[in-house]
Amino acid sequence: MTPLSKRPIAISSCIIHCTKRSLCCSPLSISRALRLGEALHALSDQIHREVNRTLTEHGYTPLKNEQEAILKGQIRSIRHSHNVVRILLGERINVYVKEFLSLSSPQNRHRALPGGLGPIQAELKEVGATFSHIVHHNRMVFGPYYSEILAKLLITEGDTGMDSR
């Protein structure tokens, strides 16, 4: 069993994974946001029950009403884009995917995940591999076009001594 001190990050990473899927700008985003809110509400109730059960099993008193409200509030607040846990895990996911892309060979892609991403490891590896294949294909197909454009930009930038942005 995972220590209680490490469980919030693992739980949060699972919630972040679900939350990321609801962040598109389609007409269904409102419906998804409502379903996400309902899912987080149900999840916070379930986690509260499990925490109380575990505390009781180990001889501790169950959470008080104030502690219960804090726990549920933290879980439910993950739906907001400014949530600190959501930002932290989002940054860790971005770093992992960027590092995955920067590795030259597939056998080097078996690096350790940043903390809290273990529950979504399989999905992250799948996303990283798919994205890596797309980037590789894009380089192979459009590389000559990009190199011409970059060469022109670099020559122009070198002649004027100014940044062309």
PDB file of C-alpha atoms in Angstrom:
ATOM      1  CA  MET A   1       0.000   0.000   0.000  1.00  0.00           C
ATOM      2  CA  THR A   2       1.264   3.462  -0.880  1.00  0.00           C
ATOM      3  CA  PRO A   3       1.970   5.701   2.135  1.00  0.00           C
ATOM      4  CA  LEU A   4      -0.721   8.310   2.702  1.00  0.00           C
ATOM      5  CA  SER A   5       1.796  11.111   2.157  1.00  0.00           C
ATOM      6  CA  LYS A   6       2.388  10.003  -1.462  1.00  0.00           C
ATOM      7  CA  ARG A   7      -1.204   9.161  -2.374  1.00  0.00           C
ATOM      8  CA  PRO A   8      -2.449  12.741  -2.978  1.00  0.00           C
ATOM      9  CA  ILE A   9       0.021  13.246  -5.855  1.00  0.00           C
ATOM     10  CA  ALA A  10      -0.873   9.881  -7.389  1.00  0.00           C
ATOM     11  CA  ILE A  11      -4.574  10.603  -7.051  1.00  0.00           C
ATOM     12  CA  SER A  12      -4.065  14.095  -8.435  1.00  0.00           C
ATOM     13  CA  SER A  13      -2.155  12.807 -11.458  1.00  0.00           C
ATOM     14  CA  CYS A  14      -5.065  10.518 -12.302  1.00  0.00           C
ATOM     15  CA  ILE A  15      -7.455  13.432 -11.952  1.00  0.00           C
ATOM     16  CA  ILE A  16      -5.190  15.652 -14.082  1.00  0.00           C
ATOM     17  CA  HIS A  17      -5.187  12.993 -16.773  1.00  0.00           C
ATOM     18  CA  CYS A  18      -8.984  13.045 -16.843  1.00  0.00           C
ATOM     19  CA  THR A  19      -9.048  16.828 -16.629  1.00  0.00           C
ATOM     20  CA  LYS A  20      -6.696  17.303 -19.593  1.00  0.00           C
ATOM     21  CA  ARG A  21      -9.206  15.522 -21.809  1.00  0.00           C
ATOM     22  CA  SER A  22     -11.906  18.040 -20.964  1.00  0.00           C
ATOM     23  CA  LEU A  23      -9.952  21.164 -21.904  1.00  0.00           C
ATOM     24  CA  CYS A  24     -10.849  21.536 -25.568  1.00  0.00           C
ATOM     25  CA  CYS A  25     -12.807  24.405 -27.037  1.00  0.00           C
ATOM     26  CA  SER A  26     -15.521  22.364 -28.692  1.00  0.00           C
ATOM     27  CA  PRO A  27     -19.234  22.870 -28.075  1.00  0.00           C
ATOM     28  CA  LEU A  28     -19.071  19.811 -25.841  1.00  0.00           C
ATOM     29  CA  SER A  29     -16.621  21.470 -23.442  1.00  0.00           C
ATOM     30  CA  ILE A  30     -19.419  22.739 -21.177  1.00  0.00           C
ATOM     31  CA  SER A  31     -20.909  19.265 -21.011  1.00  0.00           C
ATOM     32  CA  ARG A  32     -17.470  17.807 -20.290  1.00  0.00           C
ATOM     33  CA  ALA A  33     -16.835  20.399 -17.594  1.00  0.00           C
ATOM     34  CA  LEU A  34     -20.114  19.475 -15.926  1.00  0.00           C
ATOM     35  CA  ARG A  35     -19.250  15.780 -16.109  1.00  0.00           C
ATOM     36  CA  LEU A  36     -15.777  16.536 -14.749  1.00  0.00           C
ATOM     37  CA  GLY A  37     -17.276  18.430 -11.814  1.00  0.00           C
ATOM     38  CA  GLU A  38     -19.616  15.542 -11.096  1.00  0.00           C
ATOM     39  CA  ALA A  39     -16.764  13.038 -11.406  1.00  0.00           C
ATOM     40  CA  LEU A  40     -14.542  15.031  -9.048  1.00  0.00           C
ATOM     41  CA  HIS A  41     -17.423  15.348  -6.586  1.00  0.00           C
ATOM     42  CA  ALA A  42     -17.955  11.574  -6.605  1.00  0.00           C
ATOM     43  CA  LEU A  43     -14.202  10.954  -6.450  1.00  0.00           C
ATOM     44  CA  SER A  44     -13.782  13.238  -3.446  1.00  0.00           C
ATOM     45  CA  ASP A  45     -16.575  11.374  -1.638  1.00  0.00           C
ATOM     46  CA  GLN A  46     -14.952   8.027  -2.441  1.00  0.00           C
ATOM     47  CA  ILE A  47     -11.506   9.185  -1.313  1.00  0.00           C
ATOM     48  CA  HIS A  48     -12.995  10.568   1.891  1.00  0.00           C
ATOM     49  CA  ARG A  49     -14.577   7.177   2.642  1.00  0.00           C
ATOM     50  CA  GLU A  50     -11.289   5.356   1.884  1.00  0.00           C
ATOM     51  CA  VAL A  51      -9.231   7.724   4.023  1.00  0.00           C
ATOM     52  CA  ASN A  52     -11.632   7.337   6.950  1.00  0.00           C
ATOM     53  CA  ARG A  53     -11.635   3.551   6.544  1.00  0.00           C
ATOM     54  CA  THR A  54      -7.818   3.455   6.453  1.00  0.00           C
ATOM     55  CA  LEU A  55      -7.513   5.751   9.456  1.00  0.00           C
ATOM     56  CA  THR A  56      -9.949   3.591  11.419  1.00  0.00           C
ATOM     57  CA  GLU A  57      -8.118   0.388  10.416  1.00  0.00           C
ATOM     58  CA  HIS A  58      -4.868   1.821  11.772  1.00  0.00           C
ATOM     59  CA  GLY A  59      -6.426   2.999  15.021  1.00  0.00           C
ATOM     60  CA  TYR A  60      -6.743   6.692  14.233  1.00  0.00           C
ATOM     61  CA  THR A  61      -9.845   8.833  14.484  1.00  0.00           C
ATOM     62  CA  PRO A  62     -11.698   9.602  11.243  1.00  0.00           C
ATOM     63  CA  LEU A  63     -11.369  13.039   9.689  1.00  0.00           C
ATOM     64  CA  LYS A  64     -13.255  15.859  11.352  1.00  0.00           C
ATOM     65  CA  ASN A  65     -15.781  17.864   9.350  1.00  0.00           C
ATOM     66  CA  GLU A  66     -13.271  20.679   8.724  1.00  0.00           C
ATOM     67  CA  GLN A  67     -10.607  18.221   7.519  1.00  0.00           C
ATOM     68  CA  GLU A  68     -13.186  16.477   5.343  1.00  0.00           C
ATOM     69  CA  ALA A  69     -14.155  19.788   3.749  1.00  0.00           C
ATOM     70  CA  ILE A  70     -10.499  20.644   3.065  1.00  0.00           C
ATOM     71  CA  LEU A  71      -9.775  17.248   1.515  1.00  0.00           C
ATOM     72  CA  LYS A  72     -12.844  17.333  -0.711  1.00  0.00           C
ATOM     73  CA  GLY A  73     -12.212  20.971  -1.632  1.00  0.00           C
ATOM     74  CA  GLN A  74      -8.655  20.230  -2.729  1.00  0.00           C
ATOM     75  CA  ILE A  75      -9.773  17.351  -4.917  1.00  0.00           C
ATOM     76  CA  ARG A  76     -12.658  19.288  -6.452  1.00  0.00           C
ATOM     77  CA  SER A  77     -10.473  22.347  -7.127  1.00  0.00           C
ATOM     78  CA  ILE A  78      -8.336  20.381  -9.572  1.00  0.00           C
ATOM     79  CA  ARG A  79     -10.863  21.219 -12.277  1.00  0.00           C
ATOM     80  CA  HIS A  80      -9.653  24.851 -12.262  1.00  0.00           C
ATOM     81  CA  SER A  81      -6.721  25.689 -14.555  1.00  0.00           C
ATOM     82  CA  HIS A  82      -4.997  27.749 -11.830  1.00  0.00           C
ATOM     83  CA  ASN A  83      -4.843  24.809  -9.386  1.00  0.00           C
ATOM     84  CA  VAL A  84      -1.271  24.410  -8.091  1.00  0.00           C
ATOM     85  CA  VAL A  85      -1.273  20.595  -8.260  1.00  0.00           C
ATOM     86  CA  ARG A  86      -2.682  20.688 -11.772  1.00  0.00           C
ATOM     87  CA  ILE A  87      -0.008  23.184 -12.868  1.00  0.00           C
ATOM     88  CA  LEU A  88       2.780  21.130 -11.272  1.00  0.00           C
ATOM     89  CA  LEU A  89       1.681  17.872 -12.866  1.00  0.00           C
ATOM     90  CA  GLY A  90       1.064  19.602 -16.201  1.00  0.00           C
ATOM     91  CA  GLU A  91       4.632  20.924 -16.138  1.00  0.00           C
ATOM     92  CA  ARG A  92       5.970  17.466 -15.277  1.00  0.00           C
ATOM     93  CA  ILE A  93       4.023  15.935 -18.155  1.00  0.00           C
ATOM     94  CA  ASN A  94       5.361  18.569 -20.570  1.00  0.00           C
ATOM     95  CA  VAL A  95       8.955  18.015 -19.409  1.00  0.00           C
ATOM     96  CA  TYR A  96       8.582  14.247 -19.777  1.00  0.00           C
ATOM     97  CA  VAL A  97       7.169  14.488 -23.306  1.00  0.00           C
ATOM     98  CA  LYS A  98       9.848  17.018 -24.360  1.00  0.00           C
ATOM     99  CA  GLU A  99      12.595  14.782 -22.999  1.00  0.00           C
ATOM    100  CA  PHE A 100      10.982  11.812 -24.708  1.00  0.00           C
ATOM    101  CA  LEU A 101      11.165  13.657 -28.034  1.00  0.00           C
ATOM    102  CA  SER A 102      14.746  14.802 -27.522  1.00  0.00           C
ATOM    103  CA  LEU A 103      16.074  11.269 -27.100  1.00  0.00           C
ATOM    104  CA  SER A 104      17.557   9.958 -30.314  1.00  0.00           C
ATOM    105  CA  SER A 105      16.853   6.243 -30.045  1.00  0.00           C
ATOM    106  CA  PRO A 106      13.787   4.323 -28.880  1.00  0.00           C
ATOM    107  CA  GLN A 107      15.810   2.214 -26.431  1.00  0.00           C
ATOM    108  CA  ASN A 108      16.794   5.390 -24.543  1.00  0.00           C
ATOM    109  CA  ARG A 109      13.145   6.220 -23.971  1.00  0.00           C
ATOM    110  CA  HIS A 110      12.838   4.069 -20.856  1.00  0.00           C
ATOM    111  CA  ARG A 111      13.615   6.852 -18.426  1.00  0.00           C
ATOM    112  CA  ALA A 112      11.994   7.253 -15.045  1.00  0.00           C
ATOM    113  CA  LEU A 113       8.823   9.284 -14.809  1.00  0.00           C
ATOM    114  CA  PRO A 114       8.760  12.457 -12.737  1.00  0.00           C
ATOM    115  CA  GLY A 115       7.049  12.103  -9.371  1.00  0.00           C
ATOM    116  CA  GLY A 116       3.289  11.620  -9.310  1.00  0.00           C
ATOM    117  CA  LEU A 117       2.944  10.432 -12.910  1.00  0.00           C
ATOM    118  CA  GLY A 118       3.149   6.701 -12.227  1.00  0.00           C
ATOM    119  CA  PRO A 119      -0.611   6.083 -12.503  1.00  0.00           C
ATOM    120  CA  ILE A 120      -0.641   7.493 -16.047  1.00  0.00           C
ATOM    121  CA  GLN A 121       2.693   6.014 -17.162  1.00  0.00           C
ATOM    122  CA  ALA A 122       1.234   3.807 -19.903  1.00  0.00           C
ATOM    123  CA  GLU A 123      -0.741   6.701 -21.402  1.00  0.00           C
ATOM    124  CA  LEU A 124       2.262   9.036 -21.282  1.00  0.00           C
ATOM    125  CA  LYS A 125       4.481   6.509 -23.028  1.00  0.00           C
ATOM    126  CA  GLU A 126       1.832   5.974 -25.692  1.00  0.00           C
ATOM    127  CA  VAL A 127       1.415   9.735 -26.241  1.00  0.00           C
ATOM    128  CA  GLY A 128       5.189  10.216 -26.317  1.00  0.00           C
ATOM    129  CA  ALA A 129       5.709   7.417 -28.841  1.00  0.00           C
ATOM    130  CA  THR A 130       2.880   8.599 -31.096  1.00  0.00           C
ATOM    131  CA  PHE A 131       4.028  12.210 -30.971  1.00  0.00           C
ATOM    132  CA  SER A 132       7.625  11.140 -31.623  1.00  0.00           C
ATOM    133  CA  HIS A 133       6.522   9.218 -34.737  1.00  0.00           C
ATOM    134  CA  ILE A 134       4.591  12.240 -36.001  1.00  0.00           C
ATOM    135  CA  VAL A 135       7.544  14.579 -35.432  1.00  0.00           C
ATOM    136  CA  HIS A 136       9.920  12.140 -37.141  1.00  0.00           C
ATOM    137  CA  HIS A 137       7.553  11.820 -40.117  1.00  0.00           C
ATOM    138  CA  ASN A 138       7.175  15.604 -40.291  1.00  0.00           C
ATOM    139  CA  ARG A 139      10.970  16.036 -40.348  1.00  0.00           C
ATOM    140  CA  MET A 140      11.393  13.454 -43.079  1.00  0.00           C
ATOM    141  CA  VAL A 141       8.623  14.807 -45.323  1.00  0.00           C
ATOM    142  CA  PHE A 142       8.960  18.550 -44.767  1.00  0.00           C
ATOM    143  CA  GLY A 143      12.617  18.789 -43.709  1.00  0.00           C
ATOM    144  CA  PRO A 144      13.839  20.081 -47.093  1.00  0.00           C
ATOM    145  CA  TYR A 145      11.229  22.858 -47.055  1.00  0.00           C
ATOM    146  CA  TYR A 146      12.074  23.824 -43.481  1.00  0.00           C
ATOM    147  CA  SER A 147      15.807  23.840 -44.169  1.00  0.00           C
ATOM    148  CA  GLU A 148      15.360  26.258 -47.097  1.00  0.00           C
ATOM    149  CA  ILE A 149      13.238  28.605 -44.992  1.00  0.00           C
ATOM    150  CA  LEU A 150      15.638  28.430 -42.057  1.00  0.00           C
ATOM    151  CA  ALA A 151      18.645  28.981 -44.311  1.00  0.00           C
ATOM    152  CA  LYS A 152      17.031  32.118 -45.776  1.00  0.00           C
ATOM    153  CA  LEU A 153      16.172  33.419 -42.315  1.00  0.00           C
ATOM    154  CA  LEU A 154      19.632  32.727 -40.942  1.00  0.00           C
ATOM    155  CA  ILE A 155      21.368  34.346 -43.926  1.00  0.00           C
ATOM    156  CA  THR A 156      19.108  37.413 -43.714  1.00  0.00           C
ATOM    157  CA  GLU A 157      19.620  37.604 -39.967  1.00  0.00           C
ATOM    158  CA  GLY A 158      23.395  37.250 -40.352  1.00  0.00           C
ATOM    159  CA  ASP A 159      23.610  39.997 -43.017  1.00  0.00           C
ATOM    160  CA  THR A 160      21.696  42.627 -41.086  1.00  0.00           C
ATOM    161  CA  GLY A 161      23.022  41.659 -37.688  1.00  0.00           C
ATOM    162  CA  MET A 162      19.474  42.009 -36.348  1.00  0.00           C
ATOM    163  CA  ASP A 163      17.000  39.518 -35.119  1.00  0.00           C
ATOM    164  CA  SER A 164      14.368  38.840 -37.791  1.00  0.00           C
ATOM    165  CA  ARG A 165      11.556  38.198 -35.305  1.00  0.00           C
TER     166      ARG A 165
END
